[in-house]
Short mmCIF file of C-alpha atoms in Angstrom, two decimals:
data_model
loop_
_atom_site.label_atom_id
_atom_site.label_comp_id
_atom_site.label_asym_id
_atom_site.label_seq_id
_atom_site.Cartn_x
_atom_site.Cartn_y
_atom_site.Cartn_z
CA MET A 1 22.34 -5.58 -4.55
CA LEU A 2 20.38 -8.82 -4.58
CA PRO A 3 19.53 -10.52 -7.90
CA ASP A 4 15.84 -10.49 -8.77
CA PRO A 5 14.96 -13.97 -7.44
CA LEU A 6 16.55 -13.18 -4.07
CA PHE A 7 14.92 -9.76 -3.97
CA ASP A 8 11.58 -11.53 -4.49
CA VAL A 9 12.27 -13.58 -1.36
CA LEU A 10 13.11 -10.41 0.59
CA ARG A 11 10.01 -8.63 -0.70
CA ALA A 12 7.80 -11.60 0.12
CA TYR A 13 9.04 -11.64 3.72
CA ALA A 14 8.68 -7.87 4.08
CA THR A 15 5.07 -7.92 2.86
CA LEU A 16 4.07 -11.20 4.56
CA GLN A 17 3.38 -13.19 1.40
CA PRO A 18 2.46 -16.87 1.96
CA PRO A 19 5.77 -18.79 1.92
CA LYS A 20 4.32 -21.53 -0.29
CA LEU A 21 4.03 -18.97 -3.09
CA ILE A 22 7.70 -17.92 -2.96
CA GLU A 23 9.60 -19.14 -6.01
CA THR A 24 13.18 -20.34 -5.36
CA ARG A 25 13.81 -23.00 -8.02
CA GLU A 26 16.69 -21.11 -9.64
CA ILE A 27 18.41 -20.11 -6.40
CA GLN A 28 21.45 -22.01 -5.13
CA PHE A 29 22.03 -22.81 -1.45
CA ASN A 30 24.74 -20.25 -0.72
CA ALA A 31 22.81 -17.41 -2.35
CA LEU A 32 19.53 -18.21 -0.58
CA HIS A 33 21.25 -18.85 2.75
CA GLY A 34 23.13 -15.54 2.56
CA CYS A 35 19.97 -13.64 1.72
CA LEU A 36 18.00 -15.21 4.55
CA LEU A 37 20.74 -14.64 7.10
CA ASP A 38 22.17 -11.25 6.18
CA HIS A 39 19.19 -9.45 4.63
CA ILE A 40 16.36 -10.86 6.75
CA LEU A 41 17.36 -12.48 10.05
CA LEU A 42 20.16 -10.01 10.86
CA SER A 43 18.55 -6.97 9.24
CA PRO A 44 18.41 -4.05 11.72
CA HIS A 45 15.16 -2.90 10.14
CA PHE A 46 13.38 -6.23 10.51
CA GLN A 47 14.70 -6.60 14.03
CA GLU A 48 13.04 -3.30 14.98
CA TYR A 49 9.95 -3.60 12.73
CA PRO A 50 9.40 -7.35 12.32
CA PRO A 51 6.53 -9.22 10.70
CA SER A 52 4.19 -10.93 13.16
CA LYS A 53 5.58 -13.90 15.03
CA GLN A 54 2.94 -16.15 13.46
CA TYR A 55 4.18 -15.20 10.01
CA GLN A 56 7.83 -15.48 10.98
CA ALA A 57 7.29 -19.00 12.29
CA ALA A 58 5.68 -20.07 9.02
CA PHE A 59 8.37 -18.32 6.95
CA TRP A 60 11.33 -19.83 8.78
CA LYS A 61 9.76 -23.28 8.70
CA TRP A 62 9.55 -22.93 4.92
CA ALA A 63 13.06 -21.44 4.68
CA ILE A 64 14.69 -24.21 6.70
CA ALA A 65 12.91 -26.90 4.71
CA ARG A 66 13.99 -25.27 1.46
CA LEU A 67 17.62 -24.94 2.58
CA GLU A 68 17.72 -28.54 3.79
CA ARG A 69 16.44 -29.75 0.41
CA LEU A 70 19.20 -27.80 -1.32
CA THR A 71 21.87 -29.64 0.71
CA ILE A 72 20.73 -33.04 -0.54
CA SER A 73 21.17 -34.48 -4.01
CA ASN A 74 18.52 -36.42 -5.91
CA ASN A 75 19.81 -39.76 -4.63
CA GLY A 76 19.56 -38.67 -1.02
CA LEU A 77 23.28 -38.11 -0.47
CA ILE A 78 24.81 -34.94 0.92
CA PHE A 79 25.45 -32.67 -2.05
CA HIS A 80 27.91 -30.23 -0.48
CA VAL A 81 29.50 -30.80 2.90
CA LYS A 82 30.06 -27.06 3.28
CA ASP A 83 26.36 -26.29 2.73
CA GLU A 84 25.40 -26.07 6.38
CA ILE A 85 22.58 -23.96 7.76
CA ASP A 86 23.71 -21.34 10.25
CA GLU A 87 22.76 -22.38 13.77
CA ARG A 88 21.24 -18.94 14.38
CA ILE A 89 18.46 -19.71 11.89
CA TYR A 90 17.52 -22.94 13.72
CA THR A 91 17.70 -21.25 17.11
CA TYR A 92 15.54 -18.33 16.03
CA HIS A 93 12.88 -20.65 14.61
CA ILE A 94 12.79 -22.78 17.75
CA ASP A 95 12.45 -19.70 19.94
CA LEU A 96 9.51 -18.52 17.82
CA ILE A 97 7.73 -21.85 18.15
CA GLN A 98 8.21 -21.94 21.90
CA GLU A 99 7.01 -18.37 22.32
CA LEU A 100 3.90 -18.96 20.22
CA SER A 101 3.15 -22.18 22.07
CA ALA A 102 3.31 -20.36 25.39
CA VAL A 103 0.93 -17.67 24.18
CA GLY A 104 -1.44 -20.19 22.61
CA THR A 105 -3.37 -17.89 20.25
CA SER A 106 -4.41 -18.58 16.67
CA VAL A 107 -5.80 -15.11 15.96
CA PRO A 108 -3.51 -13.24 13.53
CA SER A 109 -1.91 -10.37 15.38
CA PRO A 110 -1.19 -6.95 13.86
CA SER A 111 2.10 -6.91 12.04
CA TYR A 112 4.62 -4.53 10.61
CA VAL A 113 4.57 -4.66 6.82
CA THR A 114 7.37 -3.06 4.81
CA TYR A 115 6.83 -2.02 1.20
CA LEU A 116 9.81 -1.38 -1.08
CA TRP A 117 10.09 0.51 -4.35
CA PRO A 118 13.08 1.43 -6.54
CA THR A 119 14.35 5.00 -6.30
CA GLY A 120 18.07 4.69 -6.96
CA VAL A 121 18.69 6.33 -3.58
CA THR A 122 19.91 4.36 -0.57
CA GLN A 123 18.31 5.54 2.66
CA ALA A 124 19.75 5.23 6.14
CA ARG A 125 19.19 1.68 7.44
CA ALA A 126 17.96 0.66 4.01
CA VAL A 127 16.32 -2.74 3.65
CA HIS A 128 17.83 -2.98 0.17
CA PRO A 129 20.23 -0.62 -1.66
CA GLY A 130 18.54 1.72 -4.11
CA TYR A 131 15.07 1.13 -2.65
CA SER A 132 12.91 3.35 -0.48
CA LYS A 133 10.61 1.83 2.10
CA ALA A 134 7.31 2.43 3.83
CA THR A 135 6.63 0.48 7.01
CA LEU A 136 3.17 0.23 8.54
CA LEU A 137 1.60 -1.58 11.46
CA GLU A 138 -1.31 -3.39 9.79
CA SER A 139 -4.14 -5.71 10.69
CA ARG A 140 -3.76 -9.24 9.33
CA THR A 141 -7.50 -9.80 9.16
CA THR A 142 -9.96 -8.39 6.63
CA ILE A 143 -11.99 -6.69 9.36
CA GLU A 144 -10.66 -5.57 12.73
CA SER A 145 -12.57 -3.52 15.29
CA GLY A 146 -15.46 -3.27 12.87
CA THR A 147 -13.48 -1.65 10.03
CA THR A 148 -11.58 -2.70 6.91
CA GLY A 149 -9.39 0.38 7.22
CA LEU A 150 -6.60 -1.16 9.28
CA ARG A 151 -4.82 -2.81 6.38
CA THR A 152 -3.53 -1.76 2.96
CA TRP A 153 -5.62 -2.73 -0.06
CA SER A 154 -4.71 -3.31 -3.70
CA ALA A 155 -6.03 -0.06 -5.15
CA SER A 156 -3.62 1.90 -2.92
CA LEU A 157 -0.69 -0.11 -4.28
CA ILE A 158 -1.69 0.45 -7.90
CA LEU A 159 -2.41 4.16 -7.41
CA ALA A 160 0.91 4.63 -5.60
CA GLN A 161 2.68 2.90 -8.48
CA TYR A 162 0.95 5.23 -10.96
CA LEU A 163 2.01 8.29 -8.97
CA LEU A 164 5.62 7.09 -8.77
CA LYS A 165 5.63 6.93 -12.57
CA ASN A 166 4.11 10.42 -12.72
CA PRO A 167 5.67 12.33 -9.80
CA ALA A 168 4.70 15.76 -11.12
CA LEU A 169 1.09 14.97 -10.23
CA VAL A 170 1.81 15.36 -6.50
CA GLN A 171 5.14 17.16 -6.19
CA ASP A 172 4.80 20.88 -5.51
CA LYS A 173 1.05 20.30 -4.94
CA ARG A 174 -1.49 20.56 -2.15
CA VAL A 175 -2.65 16.94 -1.95
CA LEU A 176 -5.74 15.65 -0.17
CA GLU A 177 -6.50 11.95 0.35
CA LEU A 178 -10.03 10.75 1.05
CA GLY A 179 -10.22 7.59 3.15
CA CYS A 180 -6.50 7.45 3.91
CA GLY A 181 -6.71 4.28 6.00
CA ILE A 182 -3.49 3.47 7.82
CA GLY A 183 -1.36 5.68 5.62
CA PHE A 184 0.36 3.73 2.85
CA LEU A 185 -0.55 6.05 -0.02
CA GLY A 186 0.14 9.08 2.16
CA MET A 187 3.65 7.76 2.89
CA ILE A 188 4.41 7.39 -0.81
CA VAL A 189 3.16 10.90 -1.58
CA ALA A 190 5.07 12.34 1.39
CA SER A 191 8.32 10.75 0.21
CA MET A 192 7.77 12.06 -3.32
CA GLN A 193 7.08 15.58 -2.06
CA LEU A 194 10.21 15.49 0.08
CA GLU A 195 12.28 14.72 -3.01
CA ASP A 196 11.18 18.01 -4.58
CA ASP A 197 12.92 21.09 -3.16
CA VAL A 198 11.43 23.58 -5.63
CA ALA A 199 8.45 24.75 -3.61
CA PRO A 200 6.52 23.84 -0.46
CA ALA A 201 3.85 21.19 -0.73
CA SER A 202 1.19 20.04 1.69
CA LEU A 203 -0.46 16.72 2.40
CA TRP A 204 -3.90 16.32 3.99
CA LEU A 205 -4.95 12.81 5.02
CA THR A 206 -8.57 12.21 6.05
CA ASP A 207 -10.68 9.33 7.32
CA VAL A 208 -13.94 8.96 9.19
CA ASN A 209 -12.69 6.37 11.69
CA GLU A 210 -10.68 7.90 14.54
CA ALA A 211 -8.92 4.63 15.41
CA VAL A 212 -7.84 4.24 11.78
CA LEU A 213 -6.67 7.85 11.64
CA GLN A 214 -4.65 7.38 14.85
CA ARG A 215 -2.98 4.28 13.38
CA CYS A 216 -2.27 6.29 10.25
CA GLU A 217 -0.58 9.02 12.27
CA ASP A 218 1.45 6.48 14.26
CA ASN A 219 2.66 4.88 11.02
CA LEU A 220 3.53 8.19 9.40
CA ARG A 221 5.57 9.19 12.45
CA LEU A 222 7.65 6.00 12.53
CA ARG A 223 11.26 7.15 12.29
CA CYS A 224 12.03 4.52 9.67
CA ASN A 225 9.65 6.30 7.27
CA GLN A 226 10.57 9.46 5.36
CA SER A 227 7.07 10.76 6.06
CA HIS A 228 8.06 11.66 9.63
CA LEU A 229 10.17 14.46 8.14
CA HIS A 230 7.35 16.05 6.14
CA PRO A 231 6.97 19.69 7.28
CA ASN A 232 3.34 20.16 6.21
CA LEU A 233 1.47 16.97 7.06
CA ASN A 234 -2.11 17.23 8.30
CA LEU A 235 -4.54 14.55 9.51
CA ARG A 236 -8.24 15.27 9.88
CA THR A 237 -11.44 13.39 10.60
CA LEU A 238 -13.78 13.78 7.62
CA ASP A 239 -17.29 12.33 7.40
CA TRP A 240 -18.49 12.31 3.80
CA PHE A 241 -22.13 12.32 4.93
CA ASP A 242 -21.58 15.90 6.15
CA ALA A 243 -21.48 16.86 2.48
CA MET A 244 -25.14 15.81 2.13
CA ASP A 245 -26.23 18.42 4.67
CA ALA A 246 -26.80 21.67 2.83
CA GLU A 247 -26.91 23.54 6.14
CA SER A 248 -23.51 22.30 7.31
CA GLY A 249 -20.63 24.60 6.58
CA SER A 250 -17.96 22.47 8.26
CA ILE A 251 -16.93 20.54 5.18
CA GLN A 252 -16.83 23.66 3.01
CA ALA A 253 -14.67 25.31 5.66
CA PHE A 254 -12.33 22.31 5.59
CA PHE A 255 -11.90 22.48 1.81
CA ALA A 256 -11.36 26.22 2.04
CA GLU A 257 -8.50 25.52 4.44
CA ALA A 258 -6.98 22.56 2.59
CA ARG A 259 -7.41 24.11 -0.89
CA PRO A 260 -6.36 20.87 -2.61
CA ASP A 261 -4.78 20.84 -6.05
CA VAL A 262 -5.02 17.05 -6.16
CA ILE A 263 -7.54 14.72 -4.52
CA LEU A 264 -6.67 11.03 -4.11
CA GLY A 265 -8.80 8.07 -3.16
CA ALA A 266 -8.18 4.31 -3.26
CA ASP A 267 -10.75 1.56 -2.69
CA VAL A 268 -13.20 4.18 -1.46
CA VAL A 269 -16.26 2.55 -3.09
CA TYR A 270 -16.68 -0.38 -0.70
CA ASP A 271 -20.37 0.04 0.17
CA PRO A 272 -23.25 1.30 -2.03
CA SER A 273 -24.52 3.53 0.77
CA ILE A 274 -21.42 5.72 0.78
CA ILE A 275 -21.41 6.41 -2.97
CA PRO A 276 -23.73 9.48 -2.97
CA PRO A 277 -21.84 11.26 -0.16
CA LEU A 278 -18.48 10.34 -1.72
CA VAL A 279 -19.48 11.84 -5.06
CA ARG A 280 -20.81 14.92 -3.30
CA VAL A 281 -17.49 15.31 -1.46
CA LEU A 282 -15.63 15.05 -4.76
CA VAL A 283 -17.84 17.72 -6.30
CA LEU A 284 -17.12 20.08 -3.40
CA ALA A 285 -13.38 19.31 -3.40
CA LEU A 286 -13.12 19.83 -7.17
CA ALA A 287 -14.89 23.17 -7.15
CA HIS A 288 -12.94 25.93 -8.87
CA ARG A 289 -10.79 27.96 -6.50
CA GLY A 290 -10.39 31.69 -6.39
CA ASP A 291 -6.75 31.46 -7.52
CA GLY A 292 -7.76 30.04 -10.89
CA LYS A 293 -6.36 26.56 -10.31
CA LYS A 294 -8.50 23.61 -11.34
CA PRO A 295 -8.26 20.68 -8.89
CA VAL A 296 -8.03 17.13 -10.24
CA ALA A 297 -8.98 13.85 -8.54
CA TYR A 298 -7.40 10.44 -9.08
CA ILE A 299 -9.59 7.64 -7.77
CA ALA A 300 -8.43 4.00 -7.90
CA LEU A 301 -11.04 1.28 -7.58
CA THR A 302 -10.52 -2.49 -7.53
CA GLN A 303 -12.98 -4.25 -9.82
CA ARG A 304 -14.54 -6.58 -7.28
CA ASN A 305 -18.15 -5.82 -8.10
CA GLU A 306 -19.08 -4.32 -11.47
CA ILE A 307 -22.49 -3.24 -10.17
CA THR A 308 -20.97 -1.17 -7.37
CA LEU A 309 -18.46 0.35 -9.78
CA ALA A 310 -21.21 1.22 -12.27
CA ASN A 311 -23.24 2.72 -9.43
CA PHE A 312 -20.38 5.06 -8.56
CA LEU A 313 -20.05 6.14 -12.17
CA ARG A 314 -23.79 6.71 -12.49
CA HIS A 315 -23.80 8.98 -9.45
CA ALA A 316 -20.88 10.91 -10.90
CA GLY A 317 -22.93 11.25 -14.06
CA LYS A 318 -25.71 13.01 -12.15
CA TYR A 319 -23.49 16.05 -12.15
CA SER A 320 -23.32 15.86 -15.94
CA MET A 321 -25.39 17.36 -18.72
CA GLN A 322 -24.52 14.40 -20.90
CA SER A 323 -23.47 10.87 -19.99
CA VAL A 324 -22.01 7.89 -21.78
CA THR A 325 -23.36 4.62 -20.40
CA ALA A 326 -20.73 2.34 -21.95
CA LEU A 327 -17.61 1.73 -19.83
CA ALA A 328 -15.29 3.26 -22.37
CA ASP A 329 -12.13 5.23 -21.64
CA VAL A 330 -14.11 8.43 -21.38
CA LEU A 331 -17.11 7.66 -19.21
CA PHE A 332 -18.65 11.10 -18.77
CA ILE A 333 -17.85 14.25 -20.65
CA GLU A 334 -20.25 17.12 -20.31
CA GLU A 335 -20.57 20.77 -19.85
CA SER A 336 -18.97 20.66 -16.40
CA LEU A 337 -17.68 17.28 -15.21
CA VAL A 338 -15.20 14.87 -16.81
CA VAL A 339 -14.66 11.30 -15.56
CA LYS A 340 -12.04 9.38 -17.49
CA THR A 341 -10.29 6.03 -17.14
CA ILE A 342 -6.56 6.70 -17.35
CA ALA A 343 -5.16 3.29 -16.34
CA THR A 344 -6.17 -0.31 -15.75
CA GLU A 345 -3.65 -2.58 -14.03
CA PRO A 346 -3.85 -6.22 -12.87
CA VAL A 347 -3.61 -6.41 -9.09
CA ASP A 348 -0.64 -8.76 -9.17
CA GLN A 349 1.41 -6.38 -11.33
CA ASN A 350 2.10 -3.94 -8.50
CA ILE A 351 5.77 -3.36 -7.67
CA PHE A 352 5.25 -3.49 -3.91
CA THR A 353 4.11 -7.09 -3.44
CA GLY A 354 4.04 -8.64 -6.90
CA SER A 355 1.01 -10.60 -5.76
CA THR A 356 -2.75 -10.47 -5.60
CA GLU A 357 -4.90 -9.27 -2.76
CA LEU A 358 -4.82 -11.33 0.46
CA GLY A 359 -2.02 -13.48 -0.93
CA GLN A 360 -4.15 -15.32 -3.49
CA ALA A 361 -2.19 -17.41 -5.97
CA SER A 362 -3.91 -15.88 -8.99
CA SER A 363 -6.70 -13.46 -9.69
CA MET A 364 -8.52 -11.79 -12.54
CA GLN A 365 -8.99 -8.65 -10.48
CA ALA A 366 -7.76 -5.36 -11.84
CA VAL A 367 -7.64 -1.80 -10.57
CA LYS A 368 -9.03 1.08 -12.60
CA ILE A 369 -7.75 4.60 -12.04
CA PHE A 370 -10.16 7.42 -12.87
CA GLN A 371 -9.26 11.05 -13.43
CA ILE A 372 -12.07 13.40 -12.42
CA HIS A 373 -12.26 17.14 -12.81
CA PHE A 374 -14.60 19.94 -13.79
CA LYS A 375 -14.42 20.98 -17.39
CA ALA A 376 -13.02 24.43 -17.98
#
């Protein structure tokens, strides 16, 4: 198993972190060289599901420069004669440069991104012993094909981390995700449900964008992901605006079929116009079921815009008899609906990337996780 500083290098490569932000000051040449060669360049997983060639070129340029600096002492003399960089690293980097030059494009291409988290179980073709993995083909731009749904955002990482700490929330449960995007959170939930053999569980992933939903399905079915083994995985197109039409029975029929115990949503408040239909969908999904179970929603929102966040909470409050305007832990408690803050985490404290959104060096952004349910 790699020491923490070397694991950070591996994780940075797997999640396409900017090489300039990778910290290697305490790593010696042989350790870094072995990690780069054995765990990255020669990794069967990264050979089959590699980061984009643009990223690889930047990473290996940084890696070679860092290794070369470690072979030279402060006075410019060779420090260790045996500290030689494997020729395969140079050759691979040169081939990347030549291939990119021939293509001649500067637009970031979609890339496989691999997220790792500790489980103590070593999977087949593991990227690192004792870690599970989720690999997705993601956009490397904020918006692609007119949608932001083709990449993984911070709130999904923080909510996934919260669920991993509290597995009973989704194991042995019927789980529904609103706005599933390309499938990261769904993969985490699927892997957690597969670990529990007590009773069958189901997972329903929904999104309004058909291209996003197709990418989600493709990612979930990748054979490197445990999610491809899930026996009860369902993907559906769901338009929240259908919930605003009192005459439409399609969305009620969907919830009657899915019968969720748990509703998840991450970074779903990205536009003020979708807040009313989102809240209406939550109200319908949280309605008491005939079997006596009381569904619960966990919604994670990145604090990018306090006004938009407050707007979401105000709309949730419309379904209340009483409301608390201050952003305290308990935001709305009334005769029927409860909206409560259960966690607040800095974006860069997630275990999957250890960095902020879009590779920023530092950020004051945090993610709030809200628990929402109808009061008994």
